[in-house]
Every structure is written in structure tokens, then in C-alpha cells.
Tab-separated table of C-alpha atoms and ligand atoms in Angstrom:
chain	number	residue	atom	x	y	z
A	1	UNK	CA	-99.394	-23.340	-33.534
A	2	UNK	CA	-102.468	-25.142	-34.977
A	3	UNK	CA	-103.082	-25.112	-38.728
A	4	UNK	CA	-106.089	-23.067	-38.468
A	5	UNK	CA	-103.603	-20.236	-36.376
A	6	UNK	CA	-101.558	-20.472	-39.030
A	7	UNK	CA	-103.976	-19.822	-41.632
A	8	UNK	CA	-104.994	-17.015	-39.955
A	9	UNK	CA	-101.506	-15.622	-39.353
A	10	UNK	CA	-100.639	-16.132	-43.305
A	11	UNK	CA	-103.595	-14.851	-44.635
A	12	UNK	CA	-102.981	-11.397	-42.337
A	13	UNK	CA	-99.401	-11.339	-42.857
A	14	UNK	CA	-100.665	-11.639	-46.785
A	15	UNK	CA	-102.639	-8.653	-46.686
A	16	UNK	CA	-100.531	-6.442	-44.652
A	17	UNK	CA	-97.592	-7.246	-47.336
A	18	UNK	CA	-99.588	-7.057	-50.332
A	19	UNK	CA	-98.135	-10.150	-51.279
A	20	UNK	CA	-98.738	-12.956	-53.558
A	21	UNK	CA	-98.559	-16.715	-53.008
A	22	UNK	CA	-97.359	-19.225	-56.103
A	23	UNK	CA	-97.507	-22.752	-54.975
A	24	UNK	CA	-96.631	-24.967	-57.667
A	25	UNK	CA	-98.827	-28.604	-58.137
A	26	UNK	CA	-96.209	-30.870	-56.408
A	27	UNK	CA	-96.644	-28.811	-53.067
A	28	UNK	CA	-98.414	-29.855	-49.725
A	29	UNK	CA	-102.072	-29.553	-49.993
A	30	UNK	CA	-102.731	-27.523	-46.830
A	31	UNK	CA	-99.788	-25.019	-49.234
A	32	UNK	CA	-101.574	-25.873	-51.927
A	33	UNK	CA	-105.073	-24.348	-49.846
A	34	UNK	CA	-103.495	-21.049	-48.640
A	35	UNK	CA	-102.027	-20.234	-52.416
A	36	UNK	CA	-103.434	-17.224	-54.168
A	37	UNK	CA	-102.365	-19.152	-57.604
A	38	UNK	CA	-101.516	-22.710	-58.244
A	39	UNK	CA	-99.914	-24.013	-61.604
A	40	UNK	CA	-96.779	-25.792	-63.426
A	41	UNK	CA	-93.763	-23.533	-64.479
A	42	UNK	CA	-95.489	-22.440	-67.425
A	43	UNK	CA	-98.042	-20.792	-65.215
A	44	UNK	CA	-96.061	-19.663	-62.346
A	45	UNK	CA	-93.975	-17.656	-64.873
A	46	UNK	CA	-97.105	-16.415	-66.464
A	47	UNK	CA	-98.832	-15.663	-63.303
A	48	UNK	CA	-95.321	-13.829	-61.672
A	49	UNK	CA	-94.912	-11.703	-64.777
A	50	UNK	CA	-98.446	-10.339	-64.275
A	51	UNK	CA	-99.132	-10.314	-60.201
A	52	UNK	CA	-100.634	-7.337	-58.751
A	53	UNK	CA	-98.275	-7.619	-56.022
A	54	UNK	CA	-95.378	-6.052	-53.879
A	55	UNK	CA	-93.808	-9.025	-52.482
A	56	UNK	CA	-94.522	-13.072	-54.385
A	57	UNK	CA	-94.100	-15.620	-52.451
A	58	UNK	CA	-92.942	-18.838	-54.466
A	59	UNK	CA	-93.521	-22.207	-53.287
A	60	UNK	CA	-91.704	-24.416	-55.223
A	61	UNK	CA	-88.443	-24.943	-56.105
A	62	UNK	CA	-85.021	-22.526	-56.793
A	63	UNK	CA	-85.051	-22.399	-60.475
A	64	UNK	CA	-89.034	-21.246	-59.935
A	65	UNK	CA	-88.106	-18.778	-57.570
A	66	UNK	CA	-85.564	-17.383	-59.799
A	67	UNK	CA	-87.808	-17.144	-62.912
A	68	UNK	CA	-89.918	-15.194	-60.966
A	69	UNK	CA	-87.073	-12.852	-59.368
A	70	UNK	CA	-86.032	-12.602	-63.344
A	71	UNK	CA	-89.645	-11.088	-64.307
A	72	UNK	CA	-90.205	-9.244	-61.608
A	73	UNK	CA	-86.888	-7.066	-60.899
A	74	UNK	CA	-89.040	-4.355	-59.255
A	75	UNK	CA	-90.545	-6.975	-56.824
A	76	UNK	CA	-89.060	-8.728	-53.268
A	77	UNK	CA	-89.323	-12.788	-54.470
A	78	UNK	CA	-89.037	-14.604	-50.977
A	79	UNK	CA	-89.026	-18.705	-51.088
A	80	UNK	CA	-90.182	-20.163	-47.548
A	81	UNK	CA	-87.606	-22.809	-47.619
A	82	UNK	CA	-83.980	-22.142	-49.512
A	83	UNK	CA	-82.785	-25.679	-49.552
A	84	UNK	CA	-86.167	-26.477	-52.382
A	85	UNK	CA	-83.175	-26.791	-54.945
A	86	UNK	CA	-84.254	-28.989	-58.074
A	87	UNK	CA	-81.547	-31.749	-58.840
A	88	UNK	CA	-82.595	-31.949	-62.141
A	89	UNK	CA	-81.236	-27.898	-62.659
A	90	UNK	CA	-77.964	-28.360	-60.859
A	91	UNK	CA	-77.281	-31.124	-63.658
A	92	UNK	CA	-76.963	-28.031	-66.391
A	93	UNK	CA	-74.212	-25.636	-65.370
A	94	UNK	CA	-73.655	-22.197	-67.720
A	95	UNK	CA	-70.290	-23.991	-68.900
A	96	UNK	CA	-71.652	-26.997	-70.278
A	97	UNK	CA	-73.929	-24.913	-72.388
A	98	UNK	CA	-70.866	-22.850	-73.733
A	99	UNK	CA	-69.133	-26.601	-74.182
A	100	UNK	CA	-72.075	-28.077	-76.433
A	101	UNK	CA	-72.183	-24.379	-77.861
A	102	UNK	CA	-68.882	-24.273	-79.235
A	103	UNK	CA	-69.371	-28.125	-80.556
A	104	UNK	CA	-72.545	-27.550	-82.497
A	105	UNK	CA	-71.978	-23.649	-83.270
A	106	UNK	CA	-75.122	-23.853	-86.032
A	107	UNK	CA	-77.922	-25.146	-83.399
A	108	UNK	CA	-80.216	-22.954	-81.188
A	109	UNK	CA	-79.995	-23.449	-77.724
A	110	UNK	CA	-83.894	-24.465	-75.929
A	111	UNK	CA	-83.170	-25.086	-72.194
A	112	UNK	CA	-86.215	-26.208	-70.046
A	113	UNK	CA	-87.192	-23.672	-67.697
A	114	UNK	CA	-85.929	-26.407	-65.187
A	115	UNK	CA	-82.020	-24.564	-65.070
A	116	UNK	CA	-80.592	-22.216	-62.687
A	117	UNK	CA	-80.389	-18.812	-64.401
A	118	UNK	CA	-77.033	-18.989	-64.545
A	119	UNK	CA	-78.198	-21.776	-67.700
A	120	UNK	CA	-80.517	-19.335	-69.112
A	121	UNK	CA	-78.008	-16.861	-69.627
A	122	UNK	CA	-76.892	-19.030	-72.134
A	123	UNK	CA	-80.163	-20.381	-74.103
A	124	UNK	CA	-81.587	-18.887	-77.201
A	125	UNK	CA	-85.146	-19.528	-75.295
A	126	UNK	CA	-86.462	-21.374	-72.335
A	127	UNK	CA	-89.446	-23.944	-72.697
A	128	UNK	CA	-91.625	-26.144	-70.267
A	129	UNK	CA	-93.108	-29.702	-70.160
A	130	UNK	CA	-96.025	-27.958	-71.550
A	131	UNK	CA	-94.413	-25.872	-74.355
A	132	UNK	CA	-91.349	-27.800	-75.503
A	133	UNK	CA	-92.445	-29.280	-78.800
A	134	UNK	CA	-94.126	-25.796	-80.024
A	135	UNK	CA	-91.119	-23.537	-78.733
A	136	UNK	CA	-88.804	-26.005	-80.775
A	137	UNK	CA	-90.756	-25.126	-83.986
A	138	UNK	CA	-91.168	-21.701	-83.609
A	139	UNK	CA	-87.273	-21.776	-84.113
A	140	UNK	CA	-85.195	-21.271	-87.421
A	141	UNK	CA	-82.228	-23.634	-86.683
A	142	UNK	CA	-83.004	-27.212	-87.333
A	143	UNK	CA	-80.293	-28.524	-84.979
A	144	UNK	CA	-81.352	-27.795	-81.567
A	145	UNK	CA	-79.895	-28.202	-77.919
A	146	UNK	CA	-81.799	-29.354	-75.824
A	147	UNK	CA	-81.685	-29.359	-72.157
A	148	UNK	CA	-81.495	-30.869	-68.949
A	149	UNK	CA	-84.215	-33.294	-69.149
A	150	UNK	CA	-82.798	-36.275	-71.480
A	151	UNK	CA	-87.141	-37.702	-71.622
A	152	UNK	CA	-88.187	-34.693	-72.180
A	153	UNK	CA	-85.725	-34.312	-74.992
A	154	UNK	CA	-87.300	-37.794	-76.088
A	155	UNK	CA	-90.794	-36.633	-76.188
A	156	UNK	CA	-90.128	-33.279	-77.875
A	157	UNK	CA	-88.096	-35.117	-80.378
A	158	UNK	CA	-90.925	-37.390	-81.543
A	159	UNK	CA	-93.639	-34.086	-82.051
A	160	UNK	CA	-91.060	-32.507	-84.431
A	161	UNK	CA	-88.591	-33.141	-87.292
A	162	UNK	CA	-85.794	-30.754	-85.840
A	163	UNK	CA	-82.817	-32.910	-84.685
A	164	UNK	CA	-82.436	-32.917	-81.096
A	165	UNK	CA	-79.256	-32.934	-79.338
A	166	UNK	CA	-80.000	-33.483	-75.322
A	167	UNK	CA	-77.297	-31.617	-72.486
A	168	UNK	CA	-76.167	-33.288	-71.047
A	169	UNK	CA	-76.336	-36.615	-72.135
A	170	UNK	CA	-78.327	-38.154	-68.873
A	171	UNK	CA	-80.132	-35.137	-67.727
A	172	UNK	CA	-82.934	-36.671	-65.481
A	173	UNK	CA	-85.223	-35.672	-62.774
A	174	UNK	CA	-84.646	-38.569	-60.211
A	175	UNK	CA	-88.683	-38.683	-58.897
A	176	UNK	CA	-89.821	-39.545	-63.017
A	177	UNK	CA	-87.075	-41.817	-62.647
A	178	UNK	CA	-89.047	-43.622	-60.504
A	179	UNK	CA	-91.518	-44.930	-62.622
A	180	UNK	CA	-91.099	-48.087	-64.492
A	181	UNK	CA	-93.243	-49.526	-67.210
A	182	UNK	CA	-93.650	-52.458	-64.793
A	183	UNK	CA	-95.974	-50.868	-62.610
A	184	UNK	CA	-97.733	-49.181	-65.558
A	185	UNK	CA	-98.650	-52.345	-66.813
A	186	UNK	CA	-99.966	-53.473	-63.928
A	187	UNK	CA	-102.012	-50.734	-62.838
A	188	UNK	CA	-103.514	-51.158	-66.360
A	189	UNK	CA	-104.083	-55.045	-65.954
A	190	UNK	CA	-105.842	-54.343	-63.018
A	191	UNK	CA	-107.753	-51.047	-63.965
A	192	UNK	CA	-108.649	-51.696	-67.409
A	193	UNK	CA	-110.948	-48.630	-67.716
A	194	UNK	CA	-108.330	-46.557	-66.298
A	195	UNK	CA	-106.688	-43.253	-68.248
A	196	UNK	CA	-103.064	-43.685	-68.201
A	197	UNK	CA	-101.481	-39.658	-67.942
A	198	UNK	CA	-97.836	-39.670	-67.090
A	199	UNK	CA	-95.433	-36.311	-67.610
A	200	UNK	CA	-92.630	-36.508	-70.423
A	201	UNK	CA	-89.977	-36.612	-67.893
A	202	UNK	CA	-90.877	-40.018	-67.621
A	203	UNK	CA	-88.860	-42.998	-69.196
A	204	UNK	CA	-89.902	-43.094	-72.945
A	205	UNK	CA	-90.917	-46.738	-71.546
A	206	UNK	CA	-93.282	-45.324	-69.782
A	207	UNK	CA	-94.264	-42.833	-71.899
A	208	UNK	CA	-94.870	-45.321	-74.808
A	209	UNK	CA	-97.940	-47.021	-72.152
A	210	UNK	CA	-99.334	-43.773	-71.306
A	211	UNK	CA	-103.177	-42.553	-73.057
A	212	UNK	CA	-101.441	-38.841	-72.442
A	213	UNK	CA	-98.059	-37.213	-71.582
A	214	UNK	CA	-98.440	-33.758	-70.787
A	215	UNK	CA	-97.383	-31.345	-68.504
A	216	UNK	CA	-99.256	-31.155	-64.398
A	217	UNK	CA	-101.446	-28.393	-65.728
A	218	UNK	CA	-102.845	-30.177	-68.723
A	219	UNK	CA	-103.088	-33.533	-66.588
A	220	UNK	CA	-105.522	-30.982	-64.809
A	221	UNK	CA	-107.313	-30.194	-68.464
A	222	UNK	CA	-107.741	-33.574	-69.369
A	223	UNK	CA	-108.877	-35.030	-66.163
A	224	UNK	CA	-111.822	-32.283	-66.603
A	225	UNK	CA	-112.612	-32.752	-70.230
A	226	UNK	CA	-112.187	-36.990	-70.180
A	227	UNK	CA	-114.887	-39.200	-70.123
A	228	UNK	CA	-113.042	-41.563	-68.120
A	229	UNK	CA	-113.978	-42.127	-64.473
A	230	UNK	CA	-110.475	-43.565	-63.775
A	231	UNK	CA	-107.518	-42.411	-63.852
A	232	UNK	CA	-103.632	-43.865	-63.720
A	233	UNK	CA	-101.054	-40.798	-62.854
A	234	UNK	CA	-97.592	-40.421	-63.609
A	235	UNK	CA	-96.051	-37.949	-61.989
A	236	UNK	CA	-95.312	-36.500	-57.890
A	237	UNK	CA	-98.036	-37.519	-56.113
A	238	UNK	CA	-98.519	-34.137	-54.705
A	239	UNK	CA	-100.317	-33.603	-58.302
A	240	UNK	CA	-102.670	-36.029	-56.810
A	241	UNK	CA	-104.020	-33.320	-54.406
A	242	UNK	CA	-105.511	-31.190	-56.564
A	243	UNK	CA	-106.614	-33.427	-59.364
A	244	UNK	CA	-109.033	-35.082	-56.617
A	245	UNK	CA	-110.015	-31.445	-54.976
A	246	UNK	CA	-111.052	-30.557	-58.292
A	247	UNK	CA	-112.831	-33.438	-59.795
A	248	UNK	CA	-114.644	-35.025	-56.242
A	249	UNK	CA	-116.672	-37.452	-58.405
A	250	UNK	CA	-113.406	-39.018	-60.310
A	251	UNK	CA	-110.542	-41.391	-59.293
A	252	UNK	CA	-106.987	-40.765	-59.046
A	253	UNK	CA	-104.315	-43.415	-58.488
A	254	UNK	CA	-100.755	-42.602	-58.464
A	255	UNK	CA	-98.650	-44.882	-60.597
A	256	UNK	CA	-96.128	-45.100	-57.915
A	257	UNK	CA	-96.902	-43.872	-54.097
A	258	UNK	CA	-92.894	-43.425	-52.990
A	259	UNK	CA	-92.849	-40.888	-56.216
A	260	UNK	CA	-92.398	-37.798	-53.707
A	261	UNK	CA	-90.326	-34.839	-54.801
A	262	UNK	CA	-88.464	-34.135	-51.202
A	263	UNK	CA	-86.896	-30.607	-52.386
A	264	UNK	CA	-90.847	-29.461	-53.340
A	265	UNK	CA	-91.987	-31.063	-49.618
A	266	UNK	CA	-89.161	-28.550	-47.826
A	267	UNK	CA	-92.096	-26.036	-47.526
A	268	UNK	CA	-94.702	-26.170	-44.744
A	269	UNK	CA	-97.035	-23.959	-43.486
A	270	UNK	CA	-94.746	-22.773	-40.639
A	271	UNK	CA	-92.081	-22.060	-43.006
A	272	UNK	CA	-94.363	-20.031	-45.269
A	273	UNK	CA	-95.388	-17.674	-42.063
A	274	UNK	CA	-91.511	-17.521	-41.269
A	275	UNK	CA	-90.934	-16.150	-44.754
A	276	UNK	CA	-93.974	-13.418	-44.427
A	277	UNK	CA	-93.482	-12.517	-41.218
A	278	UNK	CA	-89.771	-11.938	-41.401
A	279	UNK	CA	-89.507	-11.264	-44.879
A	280	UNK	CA	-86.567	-14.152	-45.357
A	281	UNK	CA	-84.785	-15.969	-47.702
A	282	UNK	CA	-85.513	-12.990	-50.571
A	283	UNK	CA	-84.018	-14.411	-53.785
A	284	UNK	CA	-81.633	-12.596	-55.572
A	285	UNK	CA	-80.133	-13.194	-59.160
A	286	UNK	CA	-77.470	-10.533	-59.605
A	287	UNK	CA	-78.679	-7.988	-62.425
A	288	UNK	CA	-76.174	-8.506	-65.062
A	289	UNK	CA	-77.073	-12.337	-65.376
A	290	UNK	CA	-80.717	-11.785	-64.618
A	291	UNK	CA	-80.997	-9.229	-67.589
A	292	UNK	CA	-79.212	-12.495	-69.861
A	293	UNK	CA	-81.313	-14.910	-68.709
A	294	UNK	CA	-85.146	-12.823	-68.627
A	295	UNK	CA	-84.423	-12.511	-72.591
A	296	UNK	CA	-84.589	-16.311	-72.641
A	297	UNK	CA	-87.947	-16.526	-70.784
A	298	UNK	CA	-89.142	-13.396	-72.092
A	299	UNK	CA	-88.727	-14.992	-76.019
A	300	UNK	CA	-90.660	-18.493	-74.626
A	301	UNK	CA	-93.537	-16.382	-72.789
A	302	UNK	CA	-93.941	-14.440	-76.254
A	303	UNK	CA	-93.982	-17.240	-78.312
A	304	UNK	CA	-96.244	-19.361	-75.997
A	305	UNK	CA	-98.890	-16.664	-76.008
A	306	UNK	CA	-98.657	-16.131	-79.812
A	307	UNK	CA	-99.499	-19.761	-79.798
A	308	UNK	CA	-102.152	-19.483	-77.544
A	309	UNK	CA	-103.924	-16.454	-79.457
A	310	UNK	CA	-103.454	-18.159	-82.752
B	401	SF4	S1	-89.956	-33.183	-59.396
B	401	SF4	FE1	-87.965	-33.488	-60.412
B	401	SF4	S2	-87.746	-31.747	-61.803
B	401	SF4	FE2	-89.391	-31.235	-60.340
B	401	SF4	S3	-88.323	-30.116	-58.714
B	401	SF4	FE3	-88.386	-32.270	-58.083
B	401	SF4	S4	-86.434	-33.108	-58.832
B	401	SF4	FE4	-86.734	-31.167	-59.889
């Protein structure tokens, strides 16, 4: 079937359902064309807690899916592909959390929404790469756990004077890995006028050569609001997509082109039909734990739009 067929197909299957597609940034860009709502995790959770919609489909990966199984209990959450499982999350299980729980009883728990829910059960309060820093300071406790991501740890640490405690120690997401401040440099040698925007689960390395870190969603701000023509990105080049869709008359270069998240890239078009037409691979989070770990998201979504009304 040709991509136009397919289109077709999704977009009927779409209103016969009265579904909902989320596509996060890092997804193909003929997903990315077909979504009804594109974003980072901060927005997909916004967007699934408020959807006008019987049935969400969630293009991205597991922990995503889950978050928006959590807020929607009432709602079918299919995902087109169930092997989209984040490494980064599996790196966090529930009884590590108890472990550094029992070890630092006075601290708050902030786990990055970037967890299986089985994680969140556990946190005092998710965050995302766009939230950390503030959801950190909206807290009492000055000792705080902070996990899986060990950068973006690093970056929240320097934007407050709570002590930060990363879980586990090396928490990492293996495509930020990728970048080193090597080909930073370089980019910059040879594109002086270029912005440099790389995402805090980057190397602090990398981060320390960067004009912004920020989240894919405010890479999206800035590229609008910058005078710059040029820009340097850190971060899966699927990002790449939209930032040129959306700003025709500006320049994007990736910082590194092999910087492909494959679990994001299980979806396709076909799959994403599949998943409508058949109604497969519904995500479930059994309701005990999902009622546990909602709380956690719940608390960050509160104190993310306080911050955003103040
Ligand atoms: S880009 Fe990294 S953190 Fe995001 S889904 Fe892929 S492996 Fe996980």
C-alpha cells in the first residue's frame, strides 16, 4: 500500500474510532504528518490528560504510552509498535528506588518521566527535560533523588542549590551518549554563526559548548524566537524534521547524523493502520500500580501549570 493509501486509510480509521494520535518529536516525519498532536513528554502528558478522545494512539515510546494509559484510565491507549521500549527506563527498576529510599530516608524522590510506572509508583513526583530544575524547587526536602538520567541530573543540579543524588549512578540514554564535544567543536569551527541547542541528556561536555540546553519542545521555541539563521542540534535527528517544517527559511544541522533513537523508529505508517484497524497492542498498567504512579505525574502536571500561570 502506497503512502498516500495509507493516509487515507488512517485518517478514516481515525474518525470512525474517535481517536487521537500523539507522535512524539523523535518520530518519522510522514508519523510526524498524520499526528493530531506532536510534542516532548511534557506535552504528550499534557495533551493525553486533556484529549477529546475515545481511543489515543501514542507514538513514541513504552514509558509514553504508559503515562498516557495512567491519565486516561477511562480511555483504550494502543501503541503501533510494542517493542518502542526506552533503554534509558528499563535502567530504573521500582526496587532500586526502595534501595536509594531506605539509604537516604530524608530526600524526596523526582524521577524523570522517562521510568516504567512501575518507577513512578515509587517517586514523590515525576519531571521532564523541560521541567526538572523547577519541579526540584517546588519541593521541601533539600536532598533529592534523582532519576534515571545521570546528565540530566547534572544539568538540574547546576539551576538549583538542592543536593542531587542521581539513581542509579550511570543512568544514560545511549543516543545523547552519542554526542561528543569533539564534534561540537567542530561544527562550531566551521559554522561560526551557528546556535549551538543540545538536550540535557547530553554529556555535561557537551552541554558546557552548547548556546541552549533545553528540552525538544523548547529547541522548537527558540529556533522561532532566535535571530540566528543557523543552527547546531543536539539531540535525535528525528527533531530535525520538524524544526525545518516549521521554520522553511532557517538551517538545521544535526550535531551527529548516526544519533537515531531505533526504539522511537519501530513505528511506521503501516504499523500505525495495524494498530487502528485492529485495535492492537492496547497498553495496560494494572490499576493498583497505575493509581501509585498517576499521583506522581498528577503532582508534576500541577506544579508545572502553577508555574506556567504564575
Ligand atoms: S532517545 Fe533515549 S531516552 Fe528517548 S526513547 Fe530513545 S533511548 Fe529512551
Amino acid at each position: 500500500m502506497d503512502i498516500a493509501e495509507l493516509n487515507r486509510r488512517i485518517a478514516e480509521l481515525k474518525e470512525r474510532r474517535g481517536a487521537a494520535i500523539l507522535a512524539h518529536n523523535y518520530q518519522r516525519p510522514e508519523i510526524q504528518l498524520i499526528a493530531d498532536y506532536i510534542g516532548d513528554s511534557l506535552d504528550l502528558a499534557r495533551y493525553s490528560a486533556k484529549v477529546d478522545a475515545d481511543l489515543i494512539l501514542l507514538c513514541g515510546v513504552n514509558f509514553m504510552a504508559e503515562t498516557a494509559a495512567l491519565l486516561n484510565p477511562d480511555k483504550t491507549v494502543l501503541i503501533p509498535d510494542p517493542r518502542a521500549r526506552c533503554p534509558m527506563a528499563a535502567q530504573l527498576p521500582a526496587s532500586a528506588v526502595r534501595e536509594a529510599r531506605k539509604k537516604h530516608p530524608q530526600a524526596a524522590v523526582v524521577l524523570y518521566v522517562n521510568t516504567l510506572a512501575e518507577a513512578k509508583a515509587e517517586a514523590d513526583i515525576a519531571c521532564t527535560s523541560a521541567n526538572a530544575p523547577q519541579v526540584v524547587d517546588g519541593l521541601d526536602e533539600e536532598k533529592i533523588l534523582f532519576g534515571p538520567d545521570r546528565n540530566l541530573a547534572w544539568f538540574t543540579q547546576r539551576r538549583t542549590d538542592k543536593t542531587i543524588v542521581p539513581i542509579p549512578e550511570n543512568g544514560h540514554c545511549y543516543v545523547h551518549k552519542m554526542f561528543t564535544p569533539a564534534d561540537i567543536a567542530l561544527l562550531k569551527e566551521k559554522y561560526p554563526d551557528g546556535e549551538v541547542i543540545v538536550h540535557p541528556e547530553c554529556d555535561p561536555e557537551v552541554q558546557q559548548l552548547a548556546t541552549h540546553i533545553c528540552s525538544t519542545s523548547q529547541m522548537l521555541l527558540r529556533a522561532r524566537a532566535s535571530p540566528a539563521k543557523r543552527f547546531i542540534i543536539g539531540t535525535e535527528v528525528g527533531m530535525l524534521e520538524r524544526l525545518r517544517r516549521e521554520n522553511p527559511d532557517k538551517e538545521f544541522m544535526p550535531a551527529l547524523n548516526s544519533a537515531i533513537c531505533e526504539q522511537m523508529k519501530k513505528h511506521t505508517l503501516q504499523k500505525v493502520y495495524l494498530a487502528l484497524r485492529d485495535r492492537k497492542n492496547e497498553v495496560h498498567v494494572p490499576p493498583k500500580l497505575a493509581d501509585r504512579a498517576r499521583g506522581a505525574i498528577e503532582r508534576m502536571l500541577e506544579l508545572s501549570g502553577r508555574a506556567t500561570r504564575d
